[in-house]
mmCIF file of C-alpha atoms in Angstrom:
data_model
loop_
_atom_site.group_PDB
_atom_site.id
_atom_site.type_symbol
_atom_site.label_atom_id
_atom_site.label_comp_id
_atom_site.label_asym_id
_atom_site.label_seq_id
_atom_site.Cartn_x
_atom_site.Cartn_y
_atom_site.Cartn_z
ATOM 1 C CA MET D 1 -0.753 -17.101 -3.919
ATOM 2 C CA ILE D 2 -1.859 -16.480 -7.487
ATOM 3 C CA LEU D 3 0.334 -17.778 -10.295
ATOM 4 C CA ALA D 4 -0.654 -16.272 -13.610
ATOM 5 C CA GLY D 5 -0.011 -18.698 -16.432
ATOM 6 C CA SER D 6 2.639 -18.298 -19.085
ATOM 7 C CA ALA D 7 1.804 -17.237 -22.610
ATOM 8 C CA HIS D 8 4.677 -19.448 -23.763
ATOM 9 C CA ALA D 9 5.478 -23.113 -23.218
ATOM 10 C CA GLU D 10 6.749 -22.945 -19.648
ATOM 11 C CA THR D 11 5.111 -24.958 -16.881
ATOM 12 C CA ILE D 12 4.794 -23.141 -13.552
ATOM 13 C CA SER D 13 4.341 -24.640 -10.106
ATOM 14 C CA SER D 14 4.991 -23.628 -6.518
ATOM 15 C CA GLN D 15 5.566 -25.201 -3.150
ATOM 16 C CA THR D 16 6.433 -24.101 0.365
ATOM 17 C CA LEU D 17 9.932 -22.650 0.633
ATOM 18 C CA MET D 18 12.546 -25.350 1.227
ATOM 19 C CA HIS D 19 15.764 -24.985 3.219
ATOM 20 C CA THR D 20 17.820 -27.097 0.822
ATOM 21 C CA PRO D 21 18.532 -26.450 -2.864
ATOM 22 C CA PRO D 22 16.808 -28.524 -5.534
ATOM 23 C CA LEU D 23 18.812 -31.612 -6.525
ATOM 24 C CA ASP D 24 21.694 -31.176 -8.982
ATOM 25 C CA THR D 25 21.387 -27.376 -9.143
ATOM 26 C CA VAL D 26 23.662 -24.427 -8.566
ATOM 27 C CA PRO D 27 22.711 -21.032 -7.125
ATOM 28 C CA LEU D 28 22.872 -18.343 -9.765
ATOM 29 C CA SER D 29 24.680 -15.048 -9.395
ATOM 30 C CA VAL D 30 21.995 -12.362 -9.276
ATOM 31 C CA ASP D 31 22.354 -8.775 -10.465
ATOM 32 C CA THR D 32 20.075 -6.195 -8.892
ATOM 33 C CA PHE D 33 18.718 -2.835 -9.909
ATOM 34 C CA GLY D 34 16.939 -0.556 -7.489
ATOM 35 C CA ARG D 35 17.160 -0.275 -3.738
ATOM 36 C CA VAL D 36 18.094 -3.560 -2.080
ATOM 37 C CA ALA D 37 20.109 -4.840 0.873
ATOM 38 C CA HIS D 38 22.369 -7.873 0.614
ATOM 39 C CA GLU D 39 22.132 -9.973 3.771
ATOM 40 C CA LYS D 40 24.748 -12.252 5.308
ATOM 41 C CA SER D 41 22.602 -15.280 4.492
ATOM 42 C CA GLY D 42 22.879 -14.473 0.795
ATOM 43 C CA ALA D 43 19.274 -13.302 0.556
ATOM 44 C CA ILE D 44 18.503 -9.949 -1.059
ATOM 45 C CA ALA D 45 16.022 -7.818 0.889
ATOM 46 C CA TYR D 46 13.826 -5.181 -0.760
ATOM 47 C CA SER D 47 10.959 -2.777 -0.006
ATOM 48 C CA TRP D 48 10.771 -0.074 -2.700
ATOM 49 C CA PRO D 49 8.818 -0.524 -5.954
ATOM 50 C CA LEU D 50 10.358 -1.492 -9.293
ATOM 51 C CA VAL D 51 13.256 -3.479 -7.833
ATOM 52 C CA THR D 52 14.652 -5.870 -10.453
ATOM 53 C CA PHE D 53 16.681 -9.074 -10.127
ATOM 54 C CA SER D 54 18.339 -10.684 -13.135
ATOM 55 C CA SER D 55 20.543 -13.631 -13.997
ATOM 56 C CA HIS D 56 21.375 -16.167 -16.716
ATOM 57 C CA PHE D 57 21.126 -19.932 -16.756
ATOM 58 C CA THR D 58 21.433 -22.983 -18.943
ATOM 59 C CA GLY D 59 18.887 -25.750 -19.244
ATOM 60 C CA SER D 60 15.121 -25.832 -19.397
ATOM 61 C CA GLU D 61 14.131 -25.128 -15.783
ATOM 62 C CA ILE D 62 14.815 -22.849 -12.846
ATOM 63 C CA TRP D 63 13.720 -22.550 -9.230
ATOM 64 C CA ILE D 64 13.082 -19.211 -7.522
ATOM 65 C CA ASP D 65 13.081 -19.102 -3.724
ATOM 66 C CA ILE D 66 11.275 -16.010 -2.483
ATOM 67 C CA ASP D 67 9.668 -14.635 0.675
ATOM 68 C CA ASP D 68 7.259 -11.868 -0.291
ATOM 69 C CA SER D 69 3.779 -11.825 1.246
ATOM 70 C CA LYS D 70 2.621 -8.527 -0.269
ATOM 71 C CA GLY D 71 4.458 -8.091 -3.534
ATOM 72 C CA ARG D 72 3.423 -8.631 -7.116
ATOM 73 C CA LEU D 73 6.264 -9.511 -9.451
ATOM 74 C CA ASN D 74 6.611 -10.306 -13.129
ATOM 75 C CA VAL D 75 9.021 -13.113 -13.985
ATOM 76 C CA TYR D 76 10.613 -12.808 -17.414
ATOM 77 C CA ILE D 77 12.382 -15.566 -19.334
ATOM 78 C CA ASP D 78 14.347 -14.323 -22.356
ATOM 79 C CA GLY D 79 12.478 -11.020 -22.141
ATOM 80 C CA ASN D 80 8.970 -12.521 -22.154
ATOM 81 C CA ILE D 81 6.679 -12.747 -19.138
ATOM 82 C CA ALA D 82 6.706 -16.353 -17.965
ATOM 83 C CA THR D 83 4.463 -15.759 -14.945
ATOM 84 C CA THR D 84 3.228 -13.135 -12.511
ATOM 85 C CA LEU D 85 3.644 -13.821 -8.810
ATOM 86 C CA SER D 86 0.987 -12.273 -6.592
ATOM 87 C CA HIS D 87 1.748 -12.380 -2.873
ATOM 88 C CA PRO D 88 3.884 -15.522 -3.215
ATOM 89 C CA GLY D 89 4.821 -15.598 0.470
ATOM 90 C CA ALA D 90 7.600 -18.024 1.422
ATOM 91 C CA SER D 91 7.624 -20.150 -1.713
ATOM 92 C CA ARG D 92 9.761 -22.031 -4.169
ATOM 93 C CA ILE D 93 8.618 -21.299 -7.715
ATOM 94 C CA HIS D 94 9.517 -23.950 -10.280
ATOM 95 C CA ILE D 95 9.529 -22.966 -13.952
ATOM 96 C CA LYS D 96 10.218 -25.845 -16.327
ATOM 97 C CA ASP D 97 9.839 -26.703 -20.003
ATOM 98 C CA VAL D 98 11.577 -23.456 -20.940
ATOM 99 C CA PRO D 99 11.827 -23.449 -24.766
ATOM 100 C CA GLU D 100 14.992 -22.686 -26.676
ATOM 101 C CA ASN D 101 16.046 -19.063 -26.553
ATOM 102 C CA PRO D 102 15.290 -16.840 -29.564
ATOM 103 C CA ARG D 103 18.848 -17.364 -30.831
ATOM 104 C CA GLY D 104 18.509 -21.129 -30.522
ATOM 105 C CA GLY D 105 20.092 -22.957 -27.603
ATOM 106 C CA ASP D 106 19.621 -23.538 -23.912
ATOM 107 C CA GLU D 107 21.162 -20.331 -22.530
ATOM 108 C CA HIS D 108 18.514 -18.066 -21.037
ATOM 109 C CA SER D 109 18.015 -14.824 -19.158
ATOM 110 C CA VAL D 110 15.695 -14.588 -16.168
ATOM 111 C CA SER D 111 14.536 -11.477 -14.334
ATOM 112 C CA LEU D 112 11.987 -10.542 -11.689
ATOM 113 C CA THR D 113 10.526 -7.058 -11.295
ATOM 114 C CA ARG D 114 8.353 -5.948 -8.377
ATOM 115 C CA PHE D 115 5.690 -3.665 -9.861
ATOM 116 C CA ASN D 116 3.383 -2.853 -6.947
ATOM 117 C CA GLU D 117 3.730 -0.939 -3.699
ATOM 118 C CA THR D 118 4.104 -2.677 -0.343
ATOM 119 C CA GLN D 119 4.337 -0.190 2.468
ATOM 120 C CA ASP D 120 6.000 -1.005 5.789
ATOM 121 C CA SER D 121 7.253 -4.413 4.690
ATOM 122 C CA VAL D 122 10.547 -6.080 3.841
ATOM 123 C CA SER D 123 10.627 -8.932 1.325
ATOM 124 C CA ARG D 124 13.450 -11.214 0.225
ATOM 125 C CA LEU D 125 14.686 -13.010 -2.826
ATOM 126 C CA ILE D 126 16.373 -16.012 -1.235
ATOM 127 C CA ALA D 127 18.014 -17.563 -4.301
ATOM 128 C CA ILE D 128 17.580 -18.610 -7.912
ATOM 129 C CA TYR D 129 18.703 -22.122 -8.856
ATOM 130 C CA ALA D 130 19.300 -23.861 -12.169
ATOM 131 C CA HIS D 131 21.168 -26.895 -13.473
ATOM 132 C CA GLY D 132 23.791 -24.620 -14.947
ATOM 133 C CA ALA D 133 24.856 -20.976 -14.819
ATOM 134 C CA SER D 134 25.588 -18.785 -17.818
ATOM 135 C CA SER D 135 27.228 -15.426 -18.286
ATOM 136 C CA GLY D 136 24.723 -14.597 -20.991
ATOM 137 C CA PRO D 137 25.325 -12.711 -24.242
ATOM 138 C CA PRO D 138 26.658 -9.137 -24.217
ATOM 139 C CA SER D 139 23.838 -6.738 -23.430
ATOM 140 C CA MET D 140 23.332 -3.112 -24.334
ATOM 141 C CA SER D 141 22.620 -0.847 -21.388
ATOM 142 C CA PRO D 142 20.894 2.535 -21.754
ATOM 143 C CA SER D 143 23.329 5.424 -21.622
ATOM 144 C CA LYS D 144 20.808 7.696 -19.888
ATOM 145 C CA SER D 145 19.792 7.387 -16.239
ATOM 146 C CA ILE D 146 16.896 8.989 -14.390
ATOM 147 C CA GLU D 147 15.451 8.784 -10.882
ATOM 148 C CA PHE D 148 11.882 9.617 -9.884
ATOM 149 C CA ILE D 149 11.086 10.575 -6.282
ATOM 150 C CA GLY D 150 7.457 11.024 -5.380
ATOM 151 C CA ASP D 151 4.198 9.868 -3.865
ATOM 152 C CA SER D 152 1.208 7.827 -5.066
ATOM 153 C CA TYR D 153 1.138 9.538 -8.468
ATOM 154 C CA THR D 154 4.679 8.328 -9.123
ATOM 155 C CA VAL D 155 3.956 4.847 -7.720
ATOM 156 C CA GLY D 156 1.050 4.342 -10.117
ATOM 157 C CA TYR D 157 -1.481 3.995 -7.290
ATOM 158 C CA GLY D 158 -4.467 2.093 -8.700
ATOM 159 C CA ASN D 159 -3.601 3.451 -12.130
ATOM 160 C CA THR D 160 -4.963 0.516 -14.139
ATOM 161 C CA SER D 161 -8.351 0.688 -12.430
ATOM 162 C CA SER D 162 -11.396 1.689 -14.469
ATOM 163 C CA LYS D 163 -13.174 3.133 -11.433
ATOM 164 C CA ARG D 164 -12.522 5.545 -8.593
ATOM 165 C CA SER D 165 -14.004 3.551 -5.724
ATOM 166 C CA CYS D 166 -11.731 0.596 -4.970
ATOM 167 C CA THR D 167 -11.453 -1.946 -2.195
ATOM 168 C CA ALA D 168 -8.041 -2.622 -0.687
ATOM 169 C CA GLU D 169 -7.824 -5.786 -2.778
ATOM 170 C CA GLU D 170 -8.745 -3.919 -5.957
ATOM 171 C CA LEU D 171 -6.222 -1.211 -5.198
ATOM 172 C CA ASP D 172 -3.468 -3.785 -4.796
ATOM 173 C CA ALA D 173 -4.478 -5.548 -8.010
ATOM 174 C CA THR D 174 -4.570 -2.345 -10.082
ATOM 175 C CA THR D 175 -1.422 -0.580 -8.867
ATOM 176 C CA ASP D 176 1.260 -1.007 -11.524
ATOM 177 C CA THR D 177 4.462 1.008 -11.266
ATOM 178 C CA GLY D 178 5.524 -0.564 -14.539
ATOM 179 C CA LYS D 179 2.754 1.433 -16.258
ATOM 180 C CA SER D 180 3.395 4.657 -14.339
ATOM 181 C CA PHE D 181 4.528 7.838 -16.053
ATOM 182 C CA ALA D 182 8.008 7.292 -14.620
ATOM 183 C CA VAL D 183 8.551 3.998 -16.431
ATOM 184 C CA LEU D 184 6.774 5.196 -19.592
ATOM 185 C CA THR D 185 9.136 8.155 -19.713
ATOM 186 C CA ALA D 186 12.265 6.120 -19.042
ATOM 187 C CA ASP D 187 11.300 3.603 -21.730
ATOM 188 C CA ALA D 188 10.625 6.360 -24.263
ATOM 189 C CA ILE D 189 13.992 8.057 -23.762
ATOM 190 C CA TRP D 190 15.767 4.708 -23.214
ATOM 191 C CA ALA D 191 17.069 5.365 -19.734
ATOM 192 C CA LYS D 192 17.837 3.284 -16.676
ATOM 193 C CA VAL D 193 15.294 4.228 -14.011
ATOM 194 C CA GLN D 194 14.782 4.082 -10.271
ATOM 195 C CA VAL D 195 11.357 4.843 -8.806
ATOM 196 C CA ASN D 196 11.640 5.790 -5.157
ATOM 197 C CA ALA D 197 8.099 6.689 -4.216
ATOM 198 C CA TYR D 198 5.692 6.050 -1.362
ATOM 199 C CA SER D 199 1.976 6.794 -1.399
ATOM 200 C CA GLY D 200 0.533 9.302 1.024
ATOM 201 C CA ARG D 201 3.825 10.948 1.930
ATOM 202 C CA GLY D 202 4.860 14.551 1.567
ATOM 203 C CA ILE D 203 7.838 16.779 2.170
ATOM 204 C CA VAL D 204 6.795 17.753 5.717
ATOM 205 C CA ARG D 205 3.148 16.648 5.957
ATOM 206 C CA ASN D 206 1.550 13.365 4.958
ATOM 207 C CA TYR D 207 -1.924 13.021 3.492
ATOM 208 C CA ASN D 208 -4.573 14.514 5.779
ATOM 209 C CA GLY D 209 -1.911 15.061 8.430
ATOM 210 C CA PHE D 210 -1.490 11.392 9.376
ATOM 211 C CA ALA D 211 1.539 10.528 11.495
ATOM 212 C CA GLY D 212 4.428 8.730 9.837
ATOM 213 C CA ASP D 213 7.737 9.253 8.117
ATOM 214 C CA THR D 214 7.719 11.784 5.314
ATOM 215 C CA LEU D 215 9.427 11.013 2.029
ATOM 216 C CA PRO D 216 12.659 12.813 3.016
ATOM 217 C CA ASP D 217 12.638 10.667 6.190
ATOM 218 C CA LEU D 218 12.224 7.438 4.191
ATOM 219 C CA TYR D 219 14.574 8.295 1.355
ATOM 220 C CA PRO D 220 17.946 7.507 2.983
ATOM 221 C CA TYR D 221 17.034 3.862 3.543
ATOM 222 C CA ALA D 222 17.213 0.808 1.304
ATOM 223 C CA LEU D 223 14.422 -0.847 3.288
ATOM 224 C CA PHE D 224 11.342 0.364 5.120
ATOM 225 C CA ASP D 225 12.934 -0.435 8.461
ATOM 226 C CA GLY D 226 14.427 2.947 9.347
ATOM 227 C CA LYS D 227 17.921 1.511 9.818
ATOM 228 C CA THR D 228 19.267 -0.118 6.648
ATOM 229 C CA GLU D 229 20.819 2.791 4.800
ATOM 230 C CA TYR D 230 21.063 2.842 1.035
ATOM 231 C CA HIS D 231 24.539 2.966 -0.465
ATOM 232 C CA ASP D 232 25.190 2.373 -4.154
ATOM 233 C CA PRO D 233 28.028 4.471 -5.590
ATOM 234 C CA THR D 234 27.316 3.064 -9.060
ATOM 235 C CA TRP D 235 23.915 4.777 -9.185
ATOM 236 C CA GLN D 236 24.521 8.347 -10.340
ATOM 237 C CA PRO D 237 21.397 9.505 -12.204
ATOM 238 C CA GLN D 238 21.828 12.272 -14.737
ATOM 239 C CA VAL D 239 18.348 13.607 -13.955
ATOM 240 C CA ILE D 240 16.319 13.466 -10.729
ATOM 241 C CA VAL D 241 12.607 14.220 -11.049
ATOM 242 C CA ILE D 242 10.856 15.091 -7.781
ATOM 243 C CA ALA D 243 7.060 15.312 -7.525
ATOM 244 C CA LEU D 244 6.097 16.063 -3.925
ATOM 245 C CA GLY D 245 3.620 18.500 -2.432
ATOM 246 C CA THR D 246 0.180 17.089 -3.171
ATOM 247 C CA ASN D 247 -0.046 15.397 0.221
ATOM 248 C CA ASP D 248 1.356 18.406 2.052
ATOM 249 C CA PHE D 249 -1.380 20.761 0.850
ATOM 250 C CA SER D 250 -4.353 18.761 -0.471
ATOM 251 C CA THR D 251 -6.205 18.653 2.878
ATOM 252 C CA PRO D 252 -6.805 21.389 5.477
ATOM 253 C CA LEU D 253 -4.779 21.563 8.645
ATOM 254 C CA HIS D 254 -6.289 19.925 11.727
ATOM 255 C CA ALA D 255 -6.160 20.844 15.385
ATOM 256 C CA GLY D 256 -3.082 19.375 17.009
ATOM 257 C CA GLU D 257 -0.815 19.509 13.956
ATOM 258 C CA LYS D 258 2.533 21.255 14.386
ATOM 259 C CA TRP D 259 1.584 24.097 12.003
ATOM 260 C CA LYS D 260 -0.939 26.603 13.310
ATOM 261 C CA THR D 261 -1.457 28.319 9.976
ATOM 262 C CA GLU D 262 -1.032 27.504 6.303
ATOM 263 C CA ALA D 263 1.716 30.135 6.170
ATOM 264 C CA GLU D 264 3.693 28.137 8.742
ATOM 265 C CA LEU D 265 3.167 24.952 6.714
ATOM 266 C CA ILE D 266 4.320 26.650 3.518
ATOM 267 C CA ALA D 267 7.439 28.019 5.207
ATOM 268 C CA ASP D 268 8.329 24.605 6.619
ATOM 269 C CA TYR D 269 7.648 22.909 3.269
ATOM 270 C CA GLU D 270 9.850 25.305 1.333
ATOM 271 C CA ALA D 271 12.751 25.164 3.795
ATOM 272 C CA THR D 272 12.654 21.356 4.079
ATOM 273 C CA TYR D 273 12.353 20.904 0.318
ATOM 274 C CA VAL D 274 15.386 23.129 -0.239
ATOM 275 C CA ASN D 275 17.412 21.081 2.237
ATOM 276 C CA PHE D 276 16.239 17.815 0.685
ATOM 277 C CA VAL D 277 17.421 18.881 -2.773
ATOM 278 C CA LYS D 278 20.730 20.022 -1.290
ATOM 279 C CA SER D 279 21.177 16.577 0.271
ATOM 280 C CA LEU D 280 20.507 14.983 -3.120
ATOM 281 C CA ARG D 281 23.044 17.296 -4.721
ATOM 282 C CA THR D 282 25.700 16.182 -2.220
ATOM 283 C CA LYS D 283 25.246 12.565 -3.294
ATOM 284 C CA ASN D 284 24.649 13.325 -6.991
ATOM 285 C CA PRO D 285 27.001 16.171 -7.902
ATOM 286 C CA ASP D 286 26.398 15.938 -11.654
ATOM 287 C CA ALA D 287 22.627 15.470 -11.714
ATOM 288 C CA SER D 288 20.035 17.931 -12.944
ATOM 289 C CA VAL D 289 16.917 18.261 -10.770
ATOM 290 C CA LEU D 290 13.408 18.802 -12.096
ATOM 291 C CA LEU D 291 10.661 19.745 -9.610
ATOM 292 C CA ILE D 292 7.150 18.789 -10.732
ATOM 293 C CA SER D 293 3.938 20.571 -9.751
ATOM 294 C CA TYR D 294 0.573 18.908 -10.399
ATOM 295 C CA ASP D 295 -1.491 21.834 -9.117
ATOM 296 C CA PRO D 296 -1.316 25.567 -9.908
ATOM 297 C CA ALA D 297 -1.987 26.143 -6.194
ATOM 298 C CA THR D 298 1.355 24.541 -5.250
ATOM 299 C CA THR D 299 3.393 25.863 -8.167
ATOM 300 C CA PRO D 300 4.270 29.115 -6.309
ATOM 301 C CA GLN D 301 5.720 27.134 -3.387
ATOM 302 C CA ILE D 302 7.694 24.825 -5.666
ATOM 303 C CA THR D 303 8.910 27.798 -7.685
ATOM 304 C CA THR D 304 10.094 29.430 -4.464
ATOM 305 C CA VAL D 305 12.070 26.266 -3.706
ATOM 306 C CA ARG D 306 13.747 26.497 -7.096
ATOM 307 C CA ASP D 307 14.477 30.204 -6.684
ATOM 308 C CA ARG D 308 15.995 29.716 -3.222
ATOM 309 C CA LEU D 309 18.200 26.936 -4.558
ATOM 310 C CA ARG D 310 19.332 29.105 -7.450
ATOM 311 C CA ALA D 311 20.054 31.974 -5.081
ATOM 312 C CA ALA D 312 22.264 29.589 -3.090
ATOM 313 C CA GLY D 313 24.282 28.787 -6.230
ATOM 314 C CA GLU D 314 22.369 25.826 -7.676
ATOM 315 C CA THR D 315 22.364 26.062 -11.466
ATOM 316 C CA ARG D 316 20.760 22.774 -12.509
ATOM 317 C CA VAL D 317 17.250 22.925 -11.089
ATOM 318 C CA ASP D 318 13.970 23.746 -12.806
ATOM 319 C CA VAL D 319 10.192 23.570 -12.303
ATOM 320 C CA LEU D 320 7.645 21.965 -14.603
ATOM 321 C CA GLU D 321 3.877 22.279 -14.057
ATOM 322 C CA ILE D 322 1.749 19.412 -15.401
ATOM 323 C CA THR D 323 -2.024 19.628 -14.961
ATOM 324 C CA GLY D 324 -5.312 18.623 -16.592
ATOM 325 C CA PHE D 325 -5.787 15.066 -15.359
ATOM 326 C CA THR D 326 -9.020 13.087 -15.424
ATOM 327 C CA LYS D 327 -8.082 11.115 -12.257
ATOM 328 C CA ASN D 328 -10.423 8.250 -13.058
ATOM 329 C CA ALA D 329 -8.427 5.616 -11.163
ATOM 330 C CA CYS D 330 -8.684 4.487 -7.535
ATOM 331 C CA ASP D 331 -9.398 7.272 -5.022
ATOM 332 C CA HIS D 332 -9.365 9.905 -7.775
ATOM 333 C CA HIS D 333 -5.791 9.153 -8.798
ATOM 334 C CA PRO D 334 -4.292 9.424 -12.287
ATOM 335 C CA ASP D 335 -5.155 6.535 -14.571
ATOM 336 C CA THR D 336 -2.953 5.177 -17.332
ATOM 337 C CA ASP D 337 -4.246 7.852 -19.730
ATOM 338 C CA ASP D 338 -3.075 10.489 -17.259
ATOM 339 C CA ASP D 339 0.240 8.637 -16.906
ATOM 340 C CA ARG D 340 0.701 8.877 -20.658
ATOM 341 C CA LYS D 341 -0.074 12.601 -20.586
ATOM 342 C CA ILE D 342 2.458 13.231 -17.809
ATOM 343 C CA SER D 343 5.013 11.152 -19.668
ATOM 344 C CA GLN D 344 4.458 12.993 -22.940
ATOM 345 C CA THR D 345 4.945 16.329 -21.168
ATOM 346 C CA LEU D 346 8.182 15.115 -19.603
ATOM 347 C CA ILE D 347 9.450 13.708 -22.883
ATOM 348 C CA ALA D 348 8.769 17.042 -24.601
ATOM 349 C CA TYR D 349 10.663 18.817 -21.823
ATOM 350 C CA PHE D 350 13.644 16.479 -22.154
ATOM 351 C CA ASP D 351 13.638 16.850 -25.948
ATOM 352 C CA ALA D 352 13.831 20.618 -25.449
ATOM 353 C CA HIS D 353 16.716 20.287 -22.981
ATOM 354 C CA PRO D 354 19.418 18.027 -24.454
ATOM 355 C CA GLU D 355 21.887 19.614 -22.035
ATOM 356 C CA LEU D 356 20.429 17.387 -19.323
ATOM 357 C CA TRP D 357 22.404 14.479 -20.816
ATOM 358 C CA PRO D 358 25.908 15.999 -20.976
ATOM 359 C CA ASP D 359 27.761 12.714 -21.477
ATOM 360 C CA LEU D 360 25.777 12.063 -24.645
ATOM 361 C CA ARG D 361 26.458 15.527 -26.053
ATOM 362 C CA GLN D 362 30.174 14.998 -25.416
ATOM 363 C CA GLY D 363 30.087 11.648 -27.152
ATOM 364 C CA LYS D 364 31.072 9.707 -24.060
#
C-alpha cells in the first residue's frame, strides 16, 4: 500500500485491519454518494468510480477501516487532501494530529472519494471511527444534478499520462476520474454528479469484440457482481449524458461474432440503444438525455437513435458531436487537455440550453 503524505499537519499511519474498534471511539454515521450497497455487517460495498463517503467528527484523530485491494482514494479533512490511499487492501488507516478546522475548533469533516477504475471487483468501507461524532455545520448542496454514462473516455482512462504506451501499473497510476471531463463539467456548472462508466464496454459490442457484459448489462447493478441491484430513489438527475459507441465500432468484426455484417451490428446497436434510453426514462421521468458522439463515423447511428426516440414520443433527447482530440494519454486515449476540451463543449451546450434545469428556471 502507498500512503501519500499530507500537505497539512496530519500524521498518517496504517496497520492490518482489526476486528475491534480503536479504544474509546465511536463509529461515525457515513453518508454516501454514488453507487453503493449497504451490507448487514454495516460495511458499505462499492465498485463504480467516483463513489464518495463523508462524515463529521470531533477531536484530532480518526481511524478508517477499509478493504480495497485495487482502489485509489483521496481522503479529505475539512476539504483538504490529507492522504491518498493506493490499493490499501484490508487496512486500518489512522490519521492523527488533525489541526483546528478553518473556523477554529475541533469539529471536522472527513470524506473519501474513489477516483480510479477497478473492474470486476467489490471493495468495502468497513467503518470510520473517532473519539466523538459531530453533525457538522450546515452545508450548501448544488441544485443541479447530472449523470454521465460511458466507457473509458468517461472514466478518465490513463488521462493524466504524458505518453501513449503505458504498463498496467502506469495505467492504474494515471487514471483519474476526478480529472475527467465529467467531473470538470459538473464542477463548472456546480452540479452533483454520478459517473457510471466502465472501460472497454459498448452498447452491444465490447472493444475488439471481447466477451463480457456490455454497459447496458452492467448498468442496473450497484456492484460488479451481476446480482446486487442499484436502488436509490433520491438520485433523480436532471440531465443524463451518455457517451457510448466507440467500442462498438472502433474495430472490425471478427469471425464468430454474432453479427455477420456491419449493417447487422448497426441495427442491433441502434435498437438496443433506443431501449436503453427508454429504460432510463422509466426510472428518470424528468431527466433530459444528451447522446455524445466522439466520431463523425458514429454520429449517423447516434442521430438515428435520437430520431427513433423522438418518433416514439421522446421530447427531451439530443445529440452532440465532440471531436478533434489529441489522444496523447495511455493507449491513445484523451488526456487532460482533451478532457478540458470536451468539458468546455458541454458547458457551452448547457449554457445555450437553460431549459435543461427546469427547477432553477422556476425558482424552486
